[in-house]
mmCIF file of the C-alpha atoms, coordinates in Angstrom:
data_MODEL
# 
_entry.id   MODEL 
# 
loop_
_atom_site.group_PDB 
_atom_site.id 
_atom_site.type_symbol 
_atom_site.label_atom_id 
_atom_site.label_alt_id 
_atom_site.label_comp_id 
_atom_site.label_asym_id 
_atom_site.label_entity_id 
_atom_site.label_seq_id 
_atom_site.pdbx_PDB_ins_code 
_atom_site.Cartn_x 
_atom_site.Cartn_y 
_atom_site.Cartn_z 
_atom_site.occupancy 
_atom_site.B_iso_or_equiv 
_atom_site.pdbx_formal_charge 
_atom_site.auth_seq_id 
_atom_site.auth_comp_id 
_atom_site.auth_asym_id 
_atom_site.auth_atom_id 
_atom_site.pdbx_PDB_model_num 
ATOM 1   C CA . UNK A 1 1   ? 9.682   -25.061 -1.873  1.00 0.00 ? 1   UNK A CA 1 
ATOM 2   C CA . UNK A 1 2   ? 8.961   -24.681 -5.343  1.00 0.00 ? 2   UNK A CA 1 
ATOM 3   C CA . UNK A 1 3   ? 6.067   -26.582 -4.793  1.00 0.00 ? 3   UNK A CA 1 
ATOM 4   C CA . UNK A 1 4   ? 4.684   -24.413 -1.549  1.00 0.00 ? 4   UNK A CA 1 
ATOM 5   C CA . UNK A 1 5   ? 4.965   -21.389 -3.879  1.00 0.00 ? 5   UNK A CA 1 
ATOM 6   C CA . UNK A 1 6   ? 3.004   -22.687 -6.474  1.00 0.00 ? 6   UNK A CA 1 
ATOM 7   C CA . UNK A 1 7   ? 0.111   -23.953 -3.753  1.00 0.00 ? 7   UNK A CA 1 
ATOM 8   C CA . UNK A 1 8   ? 0.034   -20.452 -2.867  1.00 0.00 ? 8   UNK A CA 1 
ATOM 9   C CA . UNK A 1 9   ? -0.125  -19.144 -6.446  1.00 0.00 ? 9   UNK A CA 1 
ATOM 10  C CA . UNK A 1 10  ? -3.773  -21.498 -6.737  1.00 0.00 ? 10  UNK A CA 1 
ATOM 11  C CA . UNK A 1 11  ? -5.301  -20.230 -3.647  1.00 0.00 ? 11  UNK A CA 1 
ATOM 12  C CA . UNK A 1 12  ? -7.251  -17.465 -2.557  1.00 0.00 ? 12  UNK A CA 1 
ATOM 13  C CA . UNK A 1 13  ? -7.375  -17.594 0.871   1.00 0.00 ? 13  UNK A CA 1 
ATOM 14  C CA . UNK A 1 14  ? -4.749  -17.605 3.814   1.00 0.00 ? 14  UNK A CA 1 
ATOM 15  C CA . UNK A 1 15  ? -4.552  -17.586 7.285   1.00 0.00 ? 15  UNK A CA 1 
ATOM 16  C CA . UNK A 1 16  ? -2.133  -15.964 9.254   1.00 0.00 ? 16  UNK A CA 1 
ATOM 17  C CA . UNK A 1 17  ? -1.313  -16.584 13.002  1.00 0.00 ? 17  UNK A CA 1 
ATOM 18  C CA . UNK A 1 18  ? 0.966   -14.699 15.248  1.00 0.00 ? 18  UNK A CA 1 
ATOM 19  C CA . UNK A 1 19  ? 2.819   -16.790 17.907  1.00 0.00 ? 19  UNK A CA 1 
ATOM 20  C CA . UNK A 1 20  ? 3.401   -15.397 21.018  1.00 0.00 ? 20  UNK A CA 1 
ATOM 21  C CA . UNK A 1 21  ? 6.751   -14.983 21.788  1.00 0.00 ? 21  UNK A CA 1 
ATOM 22  C CA . UNK A 1 22  ? 8.876   -12.345 24.022  1.00 0.00 ? 22  UNK A CA 1 
ATOM 23  C CA . UNK A 1 23  ? 11.998  -12.045 21.651  1.00 0.00 ? 23  UNK A CA 1 
ATOM 24  C CA . UNK A 1 24  ? 11.010  -12.939 18.289  1.00 0.00 ? 24  UNK A CA 1 
ATOM 25  C CA . UNK A 1 25  ? 8.017   -12.213 16.095  1.00 0.00 ? 25  UNK A CA 1 
ATOM 26  C CA . UNK A 1 26  ? 6.376   -15.889 15.034  1.00 0.00 ? 26  UNK A CA 1 
ATOM 27  C CA . UNK A 1 27  ? 3.753   -16.053 12.699  1.00 0.00 ? 27  UNK A CA 1 
ATOM 28  C CA . UNK A 1 28  ? 2.797   -19.198 10.808  1.00 0.00 ? 28  UNK A CA 1 
ATOM 29  C CA . UNK A 1 29  ? 0.789   -18.783 6.944   1.00 0.00 ? 29  UNK A CA 1 
ATOM 30  C CA . UNK A 1 30  ? -1.468  -21.606 6.036   1.00 0.00 ? 30  UNK A CA 1 
ATOM 31  C CA . UNK A 1 31  ? -4.322  -22.095 3.691   1.00 0.00 ? 31  UNK A CA 1 
ATOM 32  C CA . UNK A 1 32  ? -8.313  -22.266 4.623   1.00 0.00 ? 32  UNK A CA 1 
ATOM 33  C CA . UNK A 1 33  ? -10.054 -25.185 5.032   1.00 0.00 ? 33  UNK A CA 1 
ATOM 34  C CA . UNK A 1 34  ? -13.729 -25.430 3.912   1.00 0.00 ? 34  UNK A CA 1 
ATOM 35  C CA . UNK A 1 35  ? -15.265 -24.251 7.251   1.00 0.00 ? 35  UNK A CA 1 
ATOM 36  C CA . UNK A 1 36  ? -13.435 -21.385 7.163   1.00 0.00 ? 36  UNK A CA 1 
ATOM 37  C CA . UNK A 1 37  ? -10.699 -22.740 9.851   1.00 0.00 ? 37  UNK A CA 1 
ATOM 38  C CA . UNK A 1 38  ? -7.047  -22.934 9.841   1.00 0.00 ? 38  UNK A CA 1 
ATOM 39  C CA . UNK A 1 39  ? -5.919  -25.482 7.157   1.00 0.00 ? 39  UNK A CA 1 
ATOM 40  C CA . UNK A 1 40  ? -2.417  -27.217 6.074   1.00 0.00 ? 40  UNK A CA 1 
ATOM 41  C CA . UNK A 1 41  ? 0.791   -24.991 6.885   1.00 0.00 ? 41  UNK A CA 1 
ATOM 42  C CA . UNK A 1 42  ? 2.443   -23.689 4.077   1.00 0.00 ? 42  UNK A CA 1 
ATOM 43  C CA . UNK A 1 43  ? 5.192   -20.576 5.203   1.00 0.00 ? 43  UNK A CA 1 
ATOM 44  C CA . UNK A 1 44  ? 6.817   -20.006 8.754   1.00 0.00 ? 44  UNK A CA 1 
ATOM 45  C CA . UNK A 1 45  ? 8.097   -16.465 10.191  1.00 0.00 ? 45  UNK A CA 1 
ATOM 46  C CA . UNK A 1 46  ? 10.796  -16.195 12.938  1.00 0.00 ? 46  UNK A CA 1 
ATOM 47  C CA . UNK A 1 47  ? 12.185  -12.752 12.884  1.00 0.00 ? 47  UNK A CA 1 
ATOM 48  C CA . UNK A 1 48  ? 14.060  -11.014 15.786  1.00 0.00 ? 48  UNK A CA 1 
ATOM 49  C CA . UNK A 1 49  ? 11.778  -7.887  17.133  1.00 0.00 ? 49  UNK A CA 1 
ATOM 50  C CA . UNK A 1 50  ? 15.077  -5.642  16.430  1.00 0.00 ? 50  UNK A CA 1 
ATOM 51  C CA . UNK A 1 51  ? 15.551  -6.453  12.831  1.00 0.00 ? 51  UNK A CA 1 
ATOM 52  C CA . UNK A 1 52  ? 11.692  -7.078  11.791  1.00 0.00 ? 52  UNK A CA 1 
ATOM 53  C CA . UNK A 1 53  ? 11.687  -3.444  10.091  1.00 0.00 ? 53  UNK A CA 1 
ATOM 54  C CA . UNK A 1 54  ? 14.171  -3.769  8.245   1.00 0.00 ? 54  UNK A CA 1 
ATOM 55  C CA . UNK A 1 55  ? 13.890  -7.274  6.635   1.00 0.00 ? 55  UNK A CA 1 
ATOM 56  C CA . UNK A 1 56  ? 11.440  -10.302 6.985   1.00 0.00 ? 56  UNK A CA 1 
ATOM 57  C CA . UNK A 1 57  ? 12.022  -13.645 5.949   1.00 0.00 ? 57  UNK A CA 1 
ATOM 58  C CA . UNK A 1 58  ? 9.435   -16.668 5.232   1.00 0.00 ? 58  UNK A CA 1 
ATOM 59  C CA . UNK A 1 59  ? 9.962   -20.154 4.975   1.00 0.00 ? 59  UNK A CA 1 
ATOM 60  C CA . UNK A 1 60  ? 8.757   -23.144 4.023   1.00 0.00 ? 60  UNK A CA 1 
ATOM 61  C CA . UNK A 1 61  ? 9.843   -24.658 7.444   1.00 0.00 ? 61  UNK A CA 1 
ATOM 62  C CA . UNK A 1 62  ? 9.471   -24.103 10.611  1.00 0.00 ? 62  UNK A CA 1 
ATOM 63  C CA . UNK A 1 63  ? 13.113  -24.866 11.342  1.00 0.00 ? 63  UNK A CA 1 
ATOM 64  C CA . UNK A 1 64  ? 14.053  -21.824 8.909   1.00 0.00 ? 64  UNK A CA 1 
ATOM 65  C CA . UNK A 1 65  ? 16.508  -24.048 6.732   1.00 0.00 ? 65  UNK A CA 1 
ATOM 66  C CA . UNK A 1 66  ? 14.430  -23.598 3.495   1.00 0.00 ? 66  UNK A CA 1 
ATOM 67  C CA . UNK A 1 67  ? 13.608  -20.042 2.240   1.00 0.00 ? 67  UNK A CA 1 
ATOM 68  C CA . UNK A 1 68  ? 10.648  -19.105 0.153   1.00 0.00 ? 68  UNK A CA 1 
ATOM 69  C CA . UNK A 1 69  ? 10.572  -15.203 0.361   1.00 0.00 ? 69  UNK A CA 1 
ATOM 70  C CA . UNK A 1 70  ? 11.706  -12.051 1.625   1.00 0.00 ? 70  UNK A CA 1 
ATOM 71  C CA . UNK A 1 71  ? 10.580  -8.826  2.343   1.00 0.00 ? 71  UNK A CA 1 
ATOM 72  C CA . UNK A 1 72  ? 13.209  -6.515  2.458   1.00 0.00 ? 72  UNK A CA 1 
ATOM 73  C CA . UNK A 1 73  ? 13.038  -2.360  2.665   1.00 0.00 ? 73  UNK A CA 1 
ATOM 74  C CA . UNK A 1 74  ? 14.882  -1.206  -0.679  1.00 0.00 ? 74  UNK A CA 1 
ATOM 75  C CA . UNK A 1 75  ? 16.471  1.677   1.712   1.00 0.00 ? 75  UNK A CA 1 
ATOM 76  C CA . UNK A 1 76  ? 16.218  1.570   6.051   1.00 0.00 ? 76  UNK A CA 1 
ATOM 77  C CA . UNK A 1 77  ? 16.326  5.463   5.625   1.00 0.00 ? 77  UNK A CA 1 
ATOM 78  C CA . UNK A 1 78  ? 14.236  5.921   2.509   1.00 0.00 ? 78  UNK A CA 1 
ATOM 79  C CA . UNK A 1 79  ? 11.190  7.998   3.091   1.00 0.00 ? 79  UNK A CA 1 
ATOM 80  C CA . UNK A 1 80  ? 8.799   6.027   1.060   1.00 0.00 ? 80  UNK A CA 1 
ATOM 81  C CA . UNK A 1 81  ? 9.329   3.098   2.969   1.00 0.00 ? 81  UNK A CA 1 
ATOM 82  C CA . UNK A 1 82  ? 8.891   0.806   0.381   1.00 0.00 ? 82  UNK A CA 1 
ATOM 83  C CA . UNK A 1 83  ? 10.108  -2.576  0.728   1.00 0.00 ? 83  UNK A CA 1 
ATOM 84  C CA . UNK A 1 84  ? 10.830  -4.999  -2.284  1.00 0.00 ? 84  UNK A CA 1 
ATOM 85  C CA . UNK A 1 85  ? 9.404   -8.668  -2.045  1.00 0.00 ? 85  UNK A CA 1 
ATOM 86  C CA . UNK A 1 86  ? 12.010  -11.098 -3.648  1.00 0.00 ? 86  UNK A CA 1 
ATOM 87  C CA . UNK A 1 87  ? 11.906  -15.333 -4.105  1.00 0.00 ? 87  UNK A CA 1 
ATOM 88  C CA . UNK A 1 88  ? 14.706  -17.374 -2.000  1.00 0.00 ? 88  UNK A CA 1 
ATOM 89  C CA . UNK A 1 89  ? 17.198  -16.597 -5.324  1.00 0.00 ? 89  UNK A CA 1 
ATOM 90  C CA . UNK A 1 90  ? 16.324  -12.773 -4.858  1.00 0.00 ? 90  UNK A CA 1 
ATOM 91  C CA . UNK A 1 91  ? 14.367  -12.538 -7.679  1.00 0.00 ? 91  UNK A CA 1 
ATOM 92  C CA . UNK A 1 92  ? 11.754  -8.983  -7.120  1.00 0.00 ? 92  UNK A CA 1 
ATOM 93  C CA . UNK A 1 93  ? 8.241   -10.638 -7.340  1.00 0.00 ? 93  UNK A CA 1 
ATOM 94  C CA . UNK A 1 94  ? 6.594   -7.156  -6.030  1.00 0.00 ? 94  UNK A CA 1 
ATOM 95  C CA . UNK A 1 95  ? 6.708   -4.166  -3.988  1.00 0.00 ? 95  UNK A CA 1 
ATOM 96  C CA . UNK A 1 96  ? 5.063   -3.156  -1.115  1.00 0.00 ? 96  UNK A CA 1 
ATOM 97  C CA . UNK A 1 97  ? 4.838   0.644   0.209   1.00 0.00 ? 97  UNK A CA 1 
ATOM 98  C CA . UNK A 1 98  ? 2.547   2.352   2.764   1.00 0.00 ? 98  UNK A CA 1 
ATOM 99  C CA . UNK A 1 99  ? 0.627   5.520   1.742   1.00 0.00 ? 99  UNK A CA 1 
ATOM 100 C CA . UNK A 1 100 ? 1.997   7.825   4.891   1.00 0.00 ? 100 UNK A CA 1 
ATOM 101 C CA . UNK A 1 101 ? -0.125  10.854  3.584   1.00 0.00 ? 101 UNK A CA 1 
ATOM 102 C CA . UNK A 1 102 ? -3.460  8.903   3.137   1.00 0.00 ? 102 UNK A CA 1 
ATOM 103 C CA . UNK A 1 103 ? -2.191  6.743   6.268   1.00 0.00 ? 103 UNK A CA 1 
ATOM 104 C CA . UNK A 1 104 ? -2.325  9.800   9.031   1.00 0.00 ? 104 UNK A CA 1 
ATOM 105 C CA . UNK A 1 105 ? -6.112  9.150   9.746   1.00 0.00 ? 105 UNK A CA 1 
ATOM 106 C CA . UNK A 1 106 ? -6.533  5.890   7.639   1.00 0.00 ? 106 UNK A CA 1 
ATOM 107 C CA . UNK A 1 107 ? -3.764  3.809   7.260   1.00 0.00 ? 107 UNK A CA 1 
ATOM 108 C CA . UNK A 1 108 ? -3.377  2.564   3.294   1.00 0.00 ? 108 UNK A CA 1 
ATOM 109 C CA . UNK A 1 109 ? -1.245  0.512   1.578   1.00 0.00 ? 109 UNK A CA 1 
ATOM 110 C CA . UNK A 1 110 ? -0.064  -0.316  -2.416  1.00 0.00 ? 110 UNK A CA 1 
ATOM 111 C CA . UNK A 1 111 ? 0.956   -3.311  -3.413  1.00 0.00 ? 111 UNK A CA 1 
ATOM 112 C CA . UNK A 1 112 ? 2.831   -2.865  -6.791  1.00 0.00 ? 112 UNK A CA 1 
ATOM 113 C CA . UNK A 1 113 ? 5.022   -4.859  -9.355  1.00 0.00 ? 113 UNK A CA 1 
ATOM 114 C CA . UNK A 1 114 ? 7.934   -5.859  -10.000 1.00 0.00 ? 114 UNK A CA 1 
ATOM 115 C CA . UNK A 1 115 ? 8.540   -2.823  -11.646 1.00 0.00 ? 115 UNK A CA 1 
ATOM 116 C CA . UNK A 1 116 ? 7.148   -0.627  -9.178  1.00 0.00 ? 116 UNK A CA 1 
ATOM 117 C CA . UNK A 1 117 ? 3.380   0.126   -10.983 1.00 0.00 ? 117 UNK A CA 1 
ATOM 118 C CA . UNK A 1 118 ? 0.579   -0.158  -8.639  1.00 0.00 ? 118 UNK A CA 1 
ATOM 119 C CA . UNK A 1 119 ? -1.744  -3.357  -8.660  1.00 0.00 ? 119 UNK A CA 1 
ATOM 120 C CA . UNK A 1 120 ? -4.176  -2.720  -5.686  1.00 0.00 ? 120 UNK A CA 1 
ATOM 121 C CA . UNK A 1 121 ? -4.593  -0.676  -2.710  1.00 0.00 ? 121 UNK A CA 1 
ATOM 122 C CA . UNK A 1 122 ? -5.121  -1.654  0.748   1.00 0.00 ? 122 UNK A CA 1 
ATOM 123 C CA . UNK A 1 123 ? -7.200  0.466   3.139   1.00 0.00 ? 123 UNK A CA 1 
ATOM 124 C CA . UNK A 1 124 ? -8.307  0.376   6.528   1.00 0.00 ? 124 UNK A CA 1 
ATOM 125 C CA . UNK A 1 125 ? -12.053 -0.600  6.167   1.00 0.00 ? 125 UNK A CA 1 
ATOM 126 C CA . UNK A 1 126 ? -13.400 1.917   9.125   1.00 0.00 ? 126 UNK A CA 1 
ATOM 127 C CA . UNK A 1 127 ? -12.492 5.429   9.125   1.00 0.00 ? 127 UNK A CA 1 
ATOM 128 C CA . UNK A 1 128 ? -14.028 5.957   12.299  1.00 0.00 ? 128 UNK A CA 1 
ATOM 129 C CA . UNK A 1 129 ? -11.824 3.106   13.909  1.00 0.00 ? 129 UNK A CA 1 
ATOM 130 C CA . UNK A 1 130 ? -9.110  3.891   12.506  1.00 0.00 ? 130 UNK A CA 1 
ATOM 131 C CA . UNK A 1 131 ? -9.433  7.707   13.893  1.00 0.00 ? 131 UNK A CA 1 
ATOM 132 C CA . UNK A 1 132 ? -10.007 5.785   17.226  1.00 0.00 ? 132 UNK A CA 1 
ATOM 133 C CA . UNK A 1 133 ? -6.702  3.553   17.129  1.00 0.00 ? 133 UNK A CA 1 
ATOM 134 C CA . UNK A 1 134 ? -4.895  6.834   16.765  1.00 0.00 ? 134 UNK A CA 1 
ATOM 135 C CA . UNK A 1 135 ? -6.470  8.820   19.284  1.00 0.00 ? 135 UNK A CA 1 
ATOM 136 C CA . UNK A 1 136 ? -7.520  7.198   21.968  1.00 0.00 ? 136 UNK A CA 1 
ATOM 137 C CA . UNK A 1 137 ? -4.408  7.004   23.656  1.00 0.00 ? 137 UNK A CA 1 
ATOM 138 C CA . UNK A 1 138 ? -4.754  10.698  24.089  1.00 0.00 ? 138 UNK A CA 1 
ATOM 139 C CA . UNK A 1 139 ? -7.999  9.703   25.874  1.00 0.00 ? 139 UNK A CA 1 
ATOM 140 C CA . UNK A 1 140 ? -7.919  9.151   29.834  1.00 0.00 ? 140 UNK A CA 1 
ATOM 141 C CA . UNK A 1 141 ? -8.560  5.580   30.995  1.00 0.00 ? 141 UNK A CA 1 
ATOM 142 C CA . UNK A 1 142 ? -9.632  5.154   27.481  1.00 0.00 ? 142 UNK A CA 1 
ATOM 143 C CA . UNK A 1 143 ? -6.091  4.921   25.807  1.00 0.00 ? 143 UNK A CA 1 
ATOM 144 C CA . UNK A 1 144 ? -5.576  0.787   26.529  1.00 0.00 ? 144 UNK A CA 1 
ATOM 145 C CA . UNK A 1 145 ? -8.357  0.210   24.962  1.00 0.00 ? 145 UNK A CA 1 
ATOM 146 C CA . UNK A 1 146 ? -7.454  1.904   21.307  1.00 0.00 ? 146 UNK A CA 1 
ATOM 147 C CA . UNK A 1 147 ? -4.546  -0.645  21.484  1.00 0.00 ? 147 UNK A CA 1 
ATOM 148 C CA . UNK A 1 148 ? -6.805  -3.688  21.437  1.00 0.00 ? 148 UNK A CA 1 
ATOM 149 C CA . UNK A 1 149 ? -8.746  -2.244  18.743  1.00 0.00 ? 149 UNK A CA 1 
ATOM 150 C CA . UNK A 1 150 ? -8.143  -4.919  15.627  1.00 0.00 ? 150 UNK A CA 1 
ATOM 151 C CA . UNK A 1 151 ? -7.897  -3.142  12.231  1.00 0.00 ? 151 UNK A CA 1 
ATOM 152 C CA . UNK A 1 152 ? -9.849  -4.385  9.234   1.00 0.00 ? 152 UNK A CA 1 
ATOM 153 C CA . UNK A 1 153 ? -8.278  -3.923  5.463   1.00 0.00 ? 153 UNK A CA 1 
ATOM 154 C CA . UNK A 1 154 ? -10.198 -3.827  2.096   1.00 0.00 ? 154 UNK A CA 1 
ATOM 155 C CA . UNK A 1 155 ? -7.850  -4.481  -1.086  1.00 0.00 ? 155 UNK A CA 1 
ATOM 156 C CA . UNK A 1 156 ? -9.150  -2.401  -3.743  1.00 0.00 ? 156 UNK A CA 1 
ATOM 157 C CA . UNK A 1 157 ? -8.278  -2.251  -7.461  1.00 0.00 ? 157 UNK A CA 1 
ATOM 158 C CA . UNK A 1 158 ? -9.595  0.843   -9.364  1.00 0.00 ? 158 UNK A CA 1 
ATOM 159 C CA . UNK A 1 159 ? -12.929 1.527   -7.675  1.00 0.00 ? 159 UNK A CA 1 
ATOM 160 C CA . UNK A 1 160 ? -13.526 -2.458  -7.154  1.00 0.00 ? 160 UNK A CA 1 
ATOM 161 C CA . UNK A 1 161 ? -12.953 -4.196  -4.017  1.00 0.00 ? 161 UNK A CA 1 
ATOM 162 C CA . UNK A 1 162 ? -11.129 -7.724  -4.480  1.00 0.00 ? 162 UNK A CA 1 
ATOM 163 C CA . UNK A 1 163 ? -10.624 -8.937  -1.137  1.00 0.00 ? 163 UNK A CA 1 
ATOM 164 C CA . UNK A 1 164 ? -10.264 -8.017  2.360   1.00 0.00 ? 164 UNK A CA 1 
ATOM 165 C CA . UNK A 1 165 ? -7.831  -8.458  5.092   1.00 0.00 ? 165 UNK A CA 1 
ATOM 166 C CA . UNK A 1 166 ? -10.016 -9.333  8.462   1.00 0.00 ? 166 UNK A CA 1 
ATOM 167 C CA . UNK A 1 167 ? -8.646  -10.044 12.314  1.00 0.00 ? 167 UNK A CA 1 
ATOM 168 C CA . UNK A 1 168 ? -10.470 -13.080 13.924  1.00 0.00 ? 168 UNK A CA 1 
ATOM 169 C CA . UNK A 1 169 ? -11.741 -12.789 17.059  1.00 0.00 ? 169 UNK A CA 1 
ATOM 170 C CA . UNK A 1 170 ? -8.665  -14.375 19.588  1.00 0.00 ? 170 UNK A CA 1 
ATOM 171 C CA . UNK A 1 171 ? -6.565  -13.354 22.531  1.00 0.00 ? 171 UNK A CA 1 
ATOM 172 C CA . UNK A 1 172 ? -3.396  -13.313 19.648  1.00 0.00 ? 172 UNK A CA 1 
ATOM 173 C CA . UNK A 1 173 ? -3.485  -12.205 16.580  1.00 0.00 ? 173 UNK A CA 1 
ATOM 174 C CA . UNK A 1 174 ? -5.053  -14.213 13.822  1.00 0.00 ? 174 UNK A CA 1 
ATOM 175 C CA . UNK A 1 175 ? -5.954  -12.816 10.262  1.00 0.00 ? 175 UNK A CA 1 
ATOM 176 C CA . UNK A 1 176 ? -7.728  -14.282 7.144   1.00 0.00 ? 176 UNK A CA 1 
ATOM 177 C CA . UNK A 1 177 ? -6.439  -12.932 3.764   1.00 0.00 ? 177 UNK A CA 1 
ATOM 178 C CA . UNK A 1 178 ? -9.475  -13.438 1.480   1.00 0.00 ? 178 UNK A CA 1 
ATOM 179 C CA . UNK A 1 179 ? -8.564  -12.633 -2.289  1.00 0.00 ? 179 UNK A CA 1 
ATOM 180 C CA . UNK A 1 180 ? -11.844 -14.359 -3.667  1.00 0.00 ? 180 UNK A CA 1 
ATOM 181 C CA . UNK A 1 181 ? -12.955 -11.036 -5.338  1.00 0.00 ? 181 UNK A CA 1 
ATOM 182 C CA . UNK A 1 182 ? -9.963  -11.394 -7.310  1.00 0.00 ? 182 UNK A CA 1 
ATOM 183 C CA . UNK A 1 183 ? -11.039 -13.580 -10.332 1.00 0.00 ? 183 UNK A CA 1 
ATOM 184 C CA . UNK A 1 184 ? -8.690  -12.496 -12.624 1.00 0.00 ? 184 UNK A CA 1 
ATOM 185 C CA . UNK A 1 185 ? -5.919  -12.857 -10.329 1.00 0.00 ? 185 UNK A CA 1 
ATOM 186 C CA . UNK A 1 186 ? -4.102  -9.787  -10.798 1.00 0.00 ? 186 UNK A CA 1 
ATOM 187 C CA . UNK A 1 187 ? -2.675  -9.933  -7.346  1.00 0.00 ? 187 UNK A CA 1 
ATOM 188 C CA . UNK A 1 188 ? 0.189   -11.806 -7.076  1.00 0.00 ? 188 UNK A CA 1 
ATOM 189 C CA . UNK A 1 189 ? -0.966  -14.317 -4.483  1.00 0.00 ? 189 UNK A CA 1 
ATOM 190 C CA . UNK A 1 190 ? 3.181   -14.551 -3.175  1.00 0.00 ? 190 UNK A CA 1 
ATOM 191 C CA . UNK A 1 191 ? 3.085   -11.031 -2.776  1.00 0.00 ? 191 UNK A CA 1 
ATOM 192 C CA . UNK A 1 192 ? -0.477  -11.228 -1.054  1.00 0.00 ? 192 UNK A CA 1 
ATOM 193 C CA . UNK A 1 193 ? 1.025   -13.411 1.621   1.00 0.00 ? 193 UNK A CA 1 
ATOM 194 C CA . UNK A 1 194 ? 4.198   -11.117 2.264   1.00 0.00 ? 194 UNK A CA 1 
ATOM 195 C CA . UNK A 1 195 ? 1.542   -8.107  2.409   1.00 0.00 ? 195 UNK A CA 1 
ATOM 196 C CA . UNK A 1 196 ? 0.002   -10.034 5.107   1.00 0.00 ? 196 UNK A CA 1 
ATOM 197 C CA . UNK A 1 197 ? 2.787   -10.808 7.295   1.00 0.00 ? 197 UNK A CA 1 
ATOM 198 C CA . UNK A 1 198 ? 4.167   -7.178  6.673   1.00 0.00 ? 198 UNK A CA 1 
ATOM 199 C CA . UNK A 1 199 ? 1.064   -5.714  7.920   1.00 0.00 ? 199 UNK A CA 1 
ATOM 200 C CA . UNK A 1 200 ? 0.831   -7.008  10.942  1.00 0.00 ? 200 UNK A CA 1 
ATOM 201 C CA . UNK A 1 201 ? 4.722   -6.653  11.408  1.00 0.00 ? 201 UNK A CA 1 
ATOM 202 C CA . UNK A 1 202 ? 5.247   -2.946  10.196  1.00 0.00 ? 202 UNK A CA 1 
ATOM 203 C CA . UNK A 1 203 ? 1.853   -1.580  10.955  1.00 0.00 ? 203 UNK A CA 1 
ATOM 204 C CA . UNK A 1 204 ? 2.137   0.990   13.469  1.00 0.00 ? 204 UNK A CA 1 
ATOM 205 C CA . UNK A 1 205 ? -1.033  0.822   16.252  1.00 0.00 ? 205 UNK A CA 1 
# 
């Protein structure tokens, strides 16, 4: 398990794939190969849909016998909607929080350190697309299209864009988290991977 997290800590790109399942949200996190495609598998998630908003567990193995990371809401009824990213032993390594005010028209998240200090922000790339996704349901014969429009996020530290989270063209949800612009590695890659999963699982679309 430690080897996998050390491997993750040294990477700048991650490939996230959601697998189709009626009763369970399944994801696989992999590295990205030189050609920009899915590389070696790193982590797996298989979570019952009724629990996905309170707790998400990431495992080294697909059989879910070796826990690696956990995303857990600090309080299910907490208005701020803050979740902690923990190691298997319970150590908090970071936090995730949706910024509700800014998210009314353009989804915005904070990536925080273990003490709750903001490290980076993640914001929907296009204001136009963000608004269409929110209000498309109100337009006759167009609402179903808004559900198919993918969201892309920029990862920002201060005024500097250091990465992005983009959906790949596919029937199923497939994303690439790219942090190559964060040369100083200010964003903990383990927290970034947790965010990549949480964003698809928790993002209201």
